[in-house]
């Protein structure tokens, strides 16, 4: 076992009007790393998402803050995230989506093997297709499948943490 985590998450969907929806979110997670207890941490996440229709798409904007307080400050960080997304209904339960997210992380203490503190800038690009097979009239319960792809480009002040990654994913989701 590499790691384990236990946490809680609360979010609320608030319909300001038929054309503006807000989702404040708060989560807490306690992380344990079996082979490196210096990374054991408390993780707190706060975010606010907004969704609104414009030019035939539902647009989303999000801003978030995360604080990871690890046993060793080398692994503690503050992270700001900003996201924009677009979703378009294609009919017959199909929709397409895309998004761009920027994550900015500042670590508290320089790692033992480096002479500077780590700072990361990570760009995420997503594109996908979703199919809703079934949902209740109030749209609270649903069964949906998603097929998507994500490209990640990470720049770090420590070259070891620079990378590019491409992922193709699928999911089956039951919402209730």
Coordinates of N, CA, C and O in Angstrom, one line a residue:
X1 N 0.8 -1.2 0.0 CA 0.0 0.0 0.0 C 0.9 1.2 0.0 O 1.7 1.4 0.9
X2 N 0.7 2.1 -1.0 CA 1.5 3.3 -1.1 C 1.0 4.4 -0.2 O 1.7 5.1 0.5
X3 N -0.4 4.7 -0.3 CA -0.9 5.7 0.5 C -2.4 5.4 0.8 O -3.0 4.6 0.1
X4 N -3.0 6.2 1.7 CA -4.4 6.1 2.0 C -4.9 7.5 2.4 O -4.1 8.3 2.8
X5 N -6.1 7.7 2.3 CA -6.7 9.0 2.6 C -8.1 8.8 3.1 O -8.8 7.9 2.7
X6 N -8.5 9.7 4.0 CA -9.9 9.8 4.5 C -10.3 11.2 4.6 O -9.5 12.1 5.0
X7 N -11.5 11.5 4.0 CA -11.8 12.9 4.0 C -13.3 13.1 3.9 O -14.1 12.2 3.9
X8 N -13.7 14.4 3.9 CA -15.1 14.8 3.8 C -15.2 16.0 2.8 O -14.3 16.8 2.7
X9 N -16.3 16.0 2.0 CA -16.5 17.1 1.1 C -17.9 17.6 1.1 O -18.8 16.8 1.2
X10 N -18.1 18.9 1.1 CA -19.4 19.5 1.1 C -19.5 20.5 0.0 O -18.6 21.3 -0.2
X11 N -20.5 20.4 -0.8 CA -20.8 21.4 -1.8 C -22.3 21.7 -1.9 O -23.1 20.9 -1.5
X12 N -22.6 22.9 -2.4 CA -24.0 23.3 -2.5 C -24.2 23.9 -3.8 O -23.5 24.8 -4.3
X13 N -25.3 23.5 -4.5 CA -25.6 24.0 -5.8 C -26.7 25.1 -5.5 O -27.8 24.8 -5.0
X14 N -26.4 26.3 -5.9 CA -27.3 27.5 -5.6 C -27.6 28.1 -6.9 O -26.8 28.6 -7.7
X15 N -28.9 28.0 -7.3 CA -29.4 28.6 -8.5 C -29.8 30.1 -8.3 O -30.8 30.4 -7.7
X16 N -28.9 31.0 -8.6 CA -29.1 32.4 -8.5 C -30.2 32.8 -9.4 O -31.1 33.6 -9.0
X17 N -30.3 32.3 -10.6 CA -31.3 32.6 -11.6 C -31.3 31.4 -12.6 O -30.4 30.6 -12.5
X18 N -32.2 31.4 -13.5 CA -32.2 30.3 -14.5 C -30.9 30.4 -15.4 O -30.6 29.5 -16.1
X19 N -30.2 31.5 -15.3 CA -29.0 31.7 -16.1 C -27.7 31.8 -15.4 O -26.7 32.2 -15.9
X20 N -27.8 31.5 -14.0 CA -26.5 31.6 -13.2 C -26.7 30.6 -12.1 O -27.6 30.7 -11.3
X21 N -25.7 29.6 -12.1 CA -25.6 28.6 -11.0 C -24.3 28.8 -10.3 O -23.2 28.9 -11.0
X22 N -24.3 28.7 -9.0 CA -23.0 28.8 -8.2 C -22.9 27.5 -7.4 O -23.9 27.0 -6.9
X23 N -21.6 27.0 -7.2 CA -21.3 25.9 -6.4 C -20.1 26.2 -5.5 O -19.0 26.0 -5.9
X24 N -20.4 26.6 -4.3 CA -19.3 26.7 -3.3 C -18.9 25.3 -2.9 O -19.8 24.4 -2.8
X25 N -17.6 25.0 -2.6 CA -17.2 23.7 -2.2 C -16.1 23.8 -1.1 O -15.3 24.7 -1.2
X26 N -16.2 22.9 -0.1 CA -15.2 22.8 0.9 C -14.9 21.4 1.1 O -15.8 20.5 1.2
X27 N -13.6 21.0 1.2 CA -13.2 19.6 1.5 C -12.0 19.5 2.4 O -11.2 20.4 2.4
X28 N -12.0 18.5 3.1 CA -10.8 18.2 4.0 C -10.4 16.7 3.8 O -11.3 15.9 3.7
X29 N -9.1 16.5 3.8 CA -8.6 15.1 3.6 C -7.4 14.9 4.5 O -6.5 15.8 4.5
X30 N -7.3 13.8 5.1 CA -6.1 13.4 5.9 C -5.4 12.3 5.0 O -6.0 11.3 4.8
X31 N -4.2 12.6 4.7 CA -3.4 11.7 3.8 C -2.3 11.0 4.6 O -1.6 11.6 5.4
X32 N -2.2 9.7 4.4 CA -1.1 8.9 5.0 C -0.3 8.2 3.9 O -0.9 7.5 3.1
X33 N 1.0 8.3 4.0 CA 1.9 7.6 3.1 C 2.7 6.5 3.8 O 3.5 6.8 4.7
X34 N 2.5 5.3 3.5 CA 3.0 4.1 4.1 C 4.6 4.1 4.2 O 5.2 3.9 5.2
X35 N 5.2 4.5 3.0 CA 6.6 4.4 2.9 C 7.4 5.7 3.2 O 8.6 5.7 3.3
X36 N 6.6 6.8 3.4 CA 7.3 8.1 3.6 C 6.4 9.0 4.5 O 5.6 9.8 4.0
X37 N 6.5 8.8 5.8 CA 5.6 9.5 6.7 C 5.8 11.0 6.7 O 4.9 11.7 7.2
X38 N 6.9 11.4 6.2 CA 7.2 12.9 6.1 C 6.1 13.6 5.2 O 5.9 14.7 5.3
X39 N 5.5 12.8 4.3 CA 4.5 13.3 3.4 C 3.1 13.3 4.0 O 2.1 13.8 3.4
X40 N 2.9 12.6 5.1 CA 1.6 12.6 5.7 C 1.1 14.0 5.9 O 1.8 14.9 6.3
X41 N -0.2 14.3 5.6 CA -0.7 15.7 5.5 C -2.2 15.8 5.7 O -2.9 14.9 5.6
X42 N -2.5 17.0 6.1 CA -3.9 17.5 6.2 C -4.0 18.4 4.9 O -3.2 19.2 4.7
X43 N -5.1 18.1 4.2 CA -5.4 18.9 2.9 C -6.7 19.5 3.0 O -7.7 18.9 3.3
X44 N -6.7 20.8 2.8 CA -8.0 21.6 2.8 C -8.1 22.2 1.4 O -7.2 22.8 0.8
X45 N -9.4 22.2 0.8 CA -9.7 22.7 -0.5 C -10.9 23.6 -0.4 O -11.9 23.2 0.3
X46 N -10.9 24.8 -1.0 CA -12.0 25.7 -1.1 C -12.1 26.1 -2.5 O -11.1 26.4 -3.2
X47 N -13.3 26.1 -3.0 CA -13.5 26.6 -4.4 C -14.9 27.2 -4.6 O -15.8 26.9 -3.8
X48 N -15.0 28.0 -5.7 CA -16.3 28.5 -6.1 C -16.4 28.3 -7.6 O -15.5 28.8 -8.3
X49 N -17.4 27.6 -8.0 CA -17.7 27.4 -9.5 C -19.0 28.2 -9.8 O -19.9 28.3 -9.0
X50 N -19.0 28.7 -11.1 CA -20.1 29.3 -11.6 C -20.4 28.8 -13.0 O -19.5 28.5 -13.7
X51 N -21.7 28.7 -13.4 CA -22.1 28.2 -14.7 C -23.2 29.1 -15.2 O -24.1 29.6 -14.5
X52 N -23.1 29.4 -16.6 CA -24.0 30.3 -17.2 C -24.1 30.0 -18.7 O -23.1 29.6 -19.3
X53 N -25.3 30.2 -19.3 CA -25.4 30.0 -20.8 C -24.9 31.2 -21.6 O -25.1 32.3 -21.2
X54 N -24.2 30.9 -22.7 CA -23.8 32.0 -23.6 C -23.5 31.4 -25.0 O -22.7 30.5 -25.1
X55 N -24.1 31.9 -26.0 CA -23.9 31.5 -27.4 C -24.0 30.0 -27.6 O -23.2 29.4 -28.3
X56 N -25.1 29.4 -27.0 CA -25.4 28.0 -27.3 C -24.6 27.0 -26.4 O -24.7 25.8 -26.6
X57 N -23.7 27.5 -25.6 CA -22.9 26.7 -24.7 C -23.2 27.1 -23.2 O -23.6 28.2 -22.9
X58 N -23.0 26.1 -22.3 CA -23.0 26.4 -20.9 C -21.5 26.6 -20.6 O -20.7 25.7 -20.8
X59 N -21.2 27.7 -20.0 CA -19.8 28.1 -19.7 C -19.6 27.9 -18.2 O -20.5 28.2 -17.4
X60 N -18.4 27.5 -17.8 CA -18.1 27.4 -16.4 C -16.8 28.2 -16.1 O -15.9 28.2 -16.8
X61 N -16.9 28.8 -14.9 CA -15.7 29.5 -14.4 C -15.5 29.0 -13.0 O -16.4 28.8 -12.2
X62 N -14.2 28.8 -12.6 CA -13.9 28.3 -11.3 C -12.6 28.9 -10.7 O -11.7 29.1 -11.5
X63 N -12.6 29.1 -9.4 CA -11.4 29.6 -8.8 C -11.3 28.8 -7.5 O -12.4 28.5 -6.8
X64 N -10.1 28.3 -7.1 CA -10.0 27.5 -5.9 C -8.7 27.7 -5.2 O -7.7 28.2 -5.8
X65 N -8.6 27.4 -4.0 CA -7.4 27.4 -3.2 C -7.3 26.1 -2.4 O -8.3 25.6 -1.9
X66 N -6.1 25.6 -2.4 CA -5.8 24.4 -1.6 C -4.6 24.6 -0.7 O -3.6 25.3 -1.1
X67 N -4.7 24.0 0.5 CA -3.5 24.1 1.4 C -3.2 22.7 1.8 O -4.1 22.0 2.4
X68 N -2.0 22.2 1.6 CA -1.5 20.9 2.0 C -0.5 21.2 3.1 O 0.5 21.8 2.9
X69 N -0.8 20.7 4.3 CA 0.1 20.9 5.5 C 0.7 19.6 5.8 O 0.1 18.8 6.6
X70 N 1.9 19.3 5.3 CA 2.5 18.0 5.5 C 3.4 18.0 6.8 O 3.8 19.0 7.3
X71 N 3.7 16.8 7.2 CA 4.5 16.7 8.4 C 5.9 17.3 8.2 O 6.4 18.0 9.0
X72 N 6.4 17.2 7.0 CA 7.7 17.8 6.6 C 7.3 19.0 5.6 O 6.7 18.7 4.6
X73 N 7.7 20.2 5.9 CA 7.4 21.4 5.1 C 7.9 21.3 3.6 O 7.4 22.0 2.8
X74 N 8.8 20.4 3.3 CA 9.2 20.2 2.0 C 8.0 19.8 1.1 O 8.0 20.1 -0.1
X75 N 7.0 19.1 1.7 CA 5.9 18.6 1.0 C 4.6 19.5 1.2 O 3.5 19.1 0.7
X76 N 4.7 20.5 2.0 CA 3.6 21.4 2.2 C 3.5 22.5 1.1 O 4.6 23.0 0.6
X77 N 2.3 22.8 0.7 CA 2.2 23.8 -0.4 C 0.9 24.6 -0.3 O -0.1 24.1 0.4
X78 N 0.8 25.7 -1.0 CA -0.4 26.4 -1.3 C -0.6 26.3 -2.8 O 0.3 26.5 -3.5
X79 N -1.8 26.1 -3.2 CA -2.1 26.0 -4.6 C -3.4 26.8 -5.0 O -4.4 26.7 -4.3
X80 N -3.3 27.6 -6.0 CA -4.4 28.3 -6.6 C -4.8 27.7 -7.9 O -3.9 27.4 -8.7
X81 N -6.0 27.5 -8.2 CA -6.5 27.0 -9.5 C -7.5 27.9 -10.1 O -8.4 28.5 -9.4
X82 N -7.5 28.0 -11.4 CA -8.4 28.8 -12.2 C -8.8 27.9 -13.4 O -8.0 27.3 -14.0
X83 N -10.1 27.9 -13.7 CA -10.6 27.0 -14.7 C -11.7 27.7 -15.5 O -12.6 28.4 -15.0
X84 N -11.7 27.4 -16.9 CA -12.8 27.8 -17.7 C -13.2 26.6 -18.5 O -12.3 25.8 -18.9
X85 N -14.5 26.4 -18.7 CA -15.0 25.2 -19.4 C -16.2 25.6 -20.2 O -16.9 26.6 -20.0
X86 N -16.5 24.7 -21.2 CA -17.6 24.9 -22.1 C -18.3 23.6 -22.3 O -17.6 22.6 -22.5
X87 N -19.6 23.5 -22.4 CA -20.3 22.3 -22.5 C -21.5 22.6 -23.5 O -22.2 23.6 -23.3
X88 N -21.7 21.8 -24.5 CA -22.8 22.0 -25.5 C -23.6 20.7 -25.6 O -23.0 19.7 -25.9
X89 N -24.9 20.9 -25.5 CA -25.8 19.8 -25.7 C -26.0 19.5 -27.2 O -26.2 20.4 -28.0
X90 N -25.8 18.2 -27.6 CA -25.9 17.9 -29.0 C -27.2 17.2 -29.3 O -27.5 16.8 -30.4
X91 N -28.1 17.0 -28.3 CA -29.3 16.3 -28.5 C -29.2 14.8 -28.2 O -28.1 14.2 -28.2
X92 N -30.3 14.1 -28.0 CA -30.3 12.6 -27.8 C -29.4 12.2 -26.6 O -28.9 11.1 -26.6
X93 N -29.3 13.1 -25.6 CA -28.5 12.8 -24.4 C -27.0 12.9 -24.6 O -26.2 12.7 -23.6
X94 N -26.5 13.4 -25.7 CA -25.1 13.6 -26.0 C -24.7 15.1 -25.7 O -25.5 16.0 -26.0
X95 N -23.5 15.3 -25.2 CA -22.9 16.6 -25.1 C -21.4 16.5 -25.2 O -20.8 15.5 -25.0
X96 N -20.9 17.6 -25.7 CA -19.4 17.7 -25.8 C -18.9 18.7 -24.7 O -19.7 19.6 -24.3
X97 N -17.7 18.6 -24.3 CA -17.1 19.5 -23.3 C -15.7 19.7 -23.5 O -15.0 18.9 -24.1
X98 N -15.2 20.9 -23.1 CA -13.8 21.2 -23.1 C -13.5 22.1 -21.9 O -14.4 22.8 -21.4
X99 N -12.2 22.1 -21.5 CA -11.8 23.0 -20.4 C -10.3 23.2 -20.5 O -9.6 22.5 -21.1
X100 N -10.0 24.3 -19.8 CA -8.6 24.7 -19.6 C -8.5 25.0 -18.1 O -9.3 25.8 -17.6
X101 N -7.5 24.5 -17.4 CA -7.3 24.8 -16.0 C -5.8 25.1 -15.8 O -4.9 24.5 -16.4
X102 N -5.6 26.1 -14.9 CA -4.3 26.6 -14.5 C -4.1 26.3 -13.0 O -5.0 26.8 -12.3
X103 N -3.0 25.6 -12.6 CA -2.8 25.4 -11.2 C -1.4 26.0 -10.9 O -0.4 25.7 -11.6
X104 N -1.3 26.8 -9.9 CA -0.1 27.5 -9.4 C 0.2 27.0 -8.0 O -0.6 27.3 -7.1
X105 N 1.3 26.3 -7.8 CA 1.7 25.8 -6.5 C 3.0 26.4 -6.0 O 4.0 26.5 -6.8
X106 N 3.0 26.7 -4.7 CA 4.2 27.2 -4.1 C 4.5 26.3 -2.8 O 3.6 26.3 -1.9
X107 N 5.6 25.7 -2.8 CA 6.0 24.8 -1.7 C 6.7 25.6 -0.6 O 7.3 26.6 -0.9
X108 N 6.5 25.2 0.6 CA 7.0 26.0 1.7 C 8.6 25.9 1.9 O 9.2 26.9 2.3
X109 N 9.2 24.8 1.7 CA 10.6 24.6 2.0 C 11.3 23.9 0.9 O 10.7 23.1 0.2
X110 N 12.5 24.3 0.6 CA 13.3 23.6 -0.5 C 13.5 22.2 -0.1 O 13.8 21.8 1.0
X111 N 13.5 21.3 -1.1 CA 13.8 19.9 -0.9 C 15.2 19.7 -0.5 O 16.1 20.4 -0.9
X112 N 15.5 18.6 0.2 CA 16.8 18.2 0.6 C 17.9 18.2 -0.5 O 19.0 18.7 -0.3
X113 N 17.5 17.8 -1.7 CA 18.5 17.6 -2.7 C 18.6 18.8 -3.7 O 19.3 18.7 -4.7
X114 N 17.9 19.9 -3.4 CA 17.9 21.0 -4.3 C 18.2 22.3 -3.6 O 18.2 22.3 -2.4
X115 N 18.6 23.3 -4.3 CA 19.0 24.6 -3.7 C 18.0 25.7 -3.9 O 18.3 26.8 -3.7
X116 N 16.8 25.3 -4.2 CA 15.7 26.3 -4.3 C 14.4 25.7 -4.0 O 14.2 24.5 -4.0
X117 N 13.4 26.5 -3.6 CA 12.1 26.1 -3.3 C 11.3 25.8 -4.5 O 11.4 26.5 -5.5
X118 N 10.5 24.8 -4.5 CA 9.7 24.3 -5.7 C 8.5 25.2 -5.9 O 7.8 25.5 -5.0
X119 N 8.3 25.6 -7.1 CA 7.1 26.3 -7.6 C 6.7 25.7 -8.9 O 7.5 25.5 -9.8
X120 N 5.4 25.3 -9.0 CA 4.9 24.6 -10.2 C 3.8 25.4 -10.9 O 3.0 26.1 -10.2
X121 N 3.8 25.4 -12.2 CA 2.7 25.9 -13.0 C 2.3 24.8 -13.9 O 3.1 24.3 -14.7
X122 N 1.0 24.4 -13.7 CA 0.5 23.2 -14.5 C -0.7 23.6 -15.3 O -1.6 24.3 -14.8
X123 N -0.7 23.3 -16.6 CA -1.8 23.6 -17.5 C -2.5 22.2 -17.8 O -1.8 21.3 -18.2
X124 N -3.8 22.2 -17.7 CA -4.6 21.1 -18.1 C -5.6 21.4 -19.2 O -6.2 22.4 -19.1
X125 N -5.6 20.6 -20.2 CA -6.5 20.8 -21.4 C -7.4 19.5 -21.5 O -6.8 18.4 -21.6
X126 N -8.7 19.7 -21.4 CA -9.6 18.5 -21.5 C -10.6 18.7 -22.7 O -11.0 19.8 -23.0
X127 N -10.9 17.5 -23.3 CA -11.9 17.5 -24.3 C -12.6 16.1 -24.2 O -12.0 15.1 -24.0
X128 N -14.0 16.1 -24.4 CA -14.6 14.9 -24.3 C -16.1 14.9 -24.7 O -16.6 15.9 -25.2
X129 N -16.7 13.7 -24.6 CA -18.1 13.5 -25.0 C -18.8 12.7 -23.9 O -18.2 11.8 -23.3
X130 N -20.0 13.2 -23.6 CA -20.8 12.6 -22.5 C -22.1 12.1 -23.1 O -22.7 12.8 -23.9
X131 N -22.6 11.0 -22.6 CA -23.9 10.4 -23.0 C -24.7 10.1 -21.8 O -24.3 9.4 -20.9
X132 N -25.8 10.8 -21.6 CA -26.8 10.5 -20.5 C -27.7 9.5 -21.0 O -28.5 9.7 -22.0
X133 N -27.7 8.3 -20.3 CA -28.6 7.2 -20.7 C -30.0 7.3 -20.0 O -31.0 6.9 -20.6
X134 N -30.0 7.9 -18.8 CA -31.2 8.0 -18.1 C -31.1 9.1 -17.0 O -30.0 9.3 -16.5
X135 N -32.2 9.9 -16.9 CA -32.2 10.8 -15.7 C -33.6 11.1 -15.4 O -34.5 11.1 -16.2
X136 N -33.8 11.5 -14.1 CA -35.2 11.8 -13.6 C -35.5 13.2 -14.1 O -34.7 14.0 -14.5
X137 N -36.8 13.5 -14.2 CA -37.3 14.8 -14.7 C -36.6 16.0 -14.0 O -36.4 17.0 -14.6
X138 N -36.4 15.8 -12.7 CA -35.7 16.9 -11.9 C -34.2 17.0 -12.1 O -33.5 17.8 -11.5
X139 N -33.7 16.0 -12.9 CA -32.2 15.9 -13.2 C -31.3 15.7 -12.0 O -30.1 15.9 -12.0
X140 N -31.9 15.2 -10.9 CA -31.1 14.9 -9.7 C -30.5 13.5 -9.8 O -29.3 13.3 -9.5
X141 N -31.2 12.5 -10.3 CA -30.7 11.2 -10.5 C -30.4 11.0 -12.0 O -31.2 11.3 -12.8
X142 N -29.2 10.3 -12.3 CA -28.9 10.1 -13.7 C -27.9 8.9 -13.8 O -27.2 8.6 -12.9
X143 N -27.8 8.4 -15.0 CA -26.8 7.4 -15.4 C -26.2 7.9 -16.7 O -26.8 8.2 -17.7
X144 N -24.8 8.1 -16.6 CA -24.1 8.7 -17.8 C -22.8 8.1 -18.0 O -22.2 7.5 -17.1
X145 N -22.3 8.1 -19.2 CA -21.0 7.6 -19.6 C -20.2 8.8 -20.2 O -20.8 9.6 -21.0
X146 N -18.9 8.9 -19.9 CA -18.0 9.9 -20.4 C -16.8 9.3 -21.1 O -16.2 8.3 -20.5
X147 N -16.4 9.8 -22.2 CA -15.2 9.4 -22.9 C -14.4 10.7 -23.1 O -15.0 11.7 -23.7
X148 N -13.2 10.8 -22.6 CA -12.5 12.1 -22.8 C -11.0 11.9 -22.8 O -10.4 10.8 -22.7
X149 N -10.3 13.0 -23.0 CA -8.9 13.1 -23.1 C -8.4 14.3 -22.3 O -9.0 15.3 -22.3
X150 N -7.2 14.2 -21.7 CA -6.6 15.3 -21.0 C -5.1 15.4 -21.4 O -4.4 14.4 -21.3
X151 N -4.7 16.6 -21.7 CA -3.2 16.8 -21.9 C -2.8 17.7 -20.7 O -3.4 18.7 -20.4
X152 N -1.7 17.3 -20.1 CA -1.1 18.1 -19.0 C 0.3 18.5 -19.3 O 1.1 17.7 -19.8
X153 N 0.5 19.8 -19.1 CA 1.9 20.4 -19.3 C 2.3 21.0 -18.0 O 1.7 22.0 -17.5
X154 N 3.4 20.5 -17.4 CA 3.8 21.0 -16.1 C 5.2 21.6 -16.2 O 6.1 21.0 -16.8
X155 N 5.3 22.9 -15.7 CA 6.6 23.6 -15.6 C 6.9 23.8 -14.1 O 6.0 24.2 -13.4
X156 N 8.1 23.5 -13.7 CA 8.5 23.6 -12.3 C 9.8 24.3 -12.2 O 10.6 24.3 -13.1
X157 N 10.0 25.0 -11.1 CA 11.3 25.6 -10.8 C 12.4 24.5 -10.6 O 13.5 24.8 -10.8
X158 N 11.9 23.3 -10.4 CA 12.9 22.2 -10.3 C 12.6 21.3 -11.5 O 11.5 20.7 -11.6
X159 N 13.6 21.2 -12.4 CA 13.4 20.5 -13.7 C 12.9 19.1 -13.5 O 12.2 18.6 -14.4
X160 N 13.2 18.4 -12.4 CA 12.8 17.1 -12.2 C 11.2 17.0 -12.3 O 10.7 15.9 -12.7
X161 N 10.5 18.0 -12.0 CA 9.1 18.0 -12.0 C 8.4 18.6 -13.2 O 7.2 18.7 -13.3
X162 N 9.2 18.8 -14.3 CA 8.7 19.2 -15.6 C 8.2 18.0 -16.3 O 8.9 17.0 -16.3
X163 N 7.0 18.0 -16.9 CA 6.5 16.9 -17.7 C 5.4 17.2 -18.6 O 4.7 18.3 -18.4
X164 N 5.1 16.4 -19.5 CA 3.9 16.4 -20.4 C 3.3 15.0 -20.3 O 4.0 14.0 -20.2
X165 N 1.9 15.0 -20.2 CA 1.2 13.8 -20.1 C -0.1 13.8 -20.9 O -0.8 14.8 -20.9
X166 N -0.4 12.7 -21.6 CA -1.7 12.6 -22.2 C -2.4 11.4 -21.7 O -1.8 10.3 -21.5
X167 N -3.7 11.6 -21.4 CA -4.5 10.5 -20.8 C -5.8 10.4 -21.5 O -6.4 11.5 -21.8
X168 N -6.2 9.2 -21.8 CA -7.6 9.0 -22.3 C -8.3 8.3 -21.2 O -7.8 7.3 -20.6
X169 N -9.6 8.7 -21.0 CA -10.3 8.1 -19.9 C -11.8 7.9 -20.2 O -12.3 8.5 -21.2
X170 N -12.4 7.0 -19.5 CA -13.8 6.8 -19.6 C -14.4 6.5 -18.2 O -13.7 6.1 -17.3
X171 N -15.6 6.9 -18.0 CA -16.3 6.7 -16.7 C -17.8 6.4 -16.9 O -18.4 6.8 -17.9
X172 N -18.3 5.7 -16.0 CA -19.7 5.4 -15.9 C -20.1 6.0 -14.6 O -19.6 5.6 -13.5
X173 N -21.1 6.9 -14.6 CA -21.5 7.6 -13.4 C -23.0 7.5 -13.1 O -23.8 7.7 -14.0
X174 N -23.3 7.1 -11.8 CA -24.7 7.2 -11.4 C -24.8 8.3 -10.4 O -24.1 8.3 -9.3
X175 N -25.6 9.3 -10.7 CA -25.8 10.4 -9.8 C -27.0 10.3 -9.0 O -28.1 9.9 -9.6
X176 N -27.0 10.7 -7.8 CA -28.2 10.6 -6.9 C -28.2 11.7 -5.8 O -27.2 12.3 -5.6

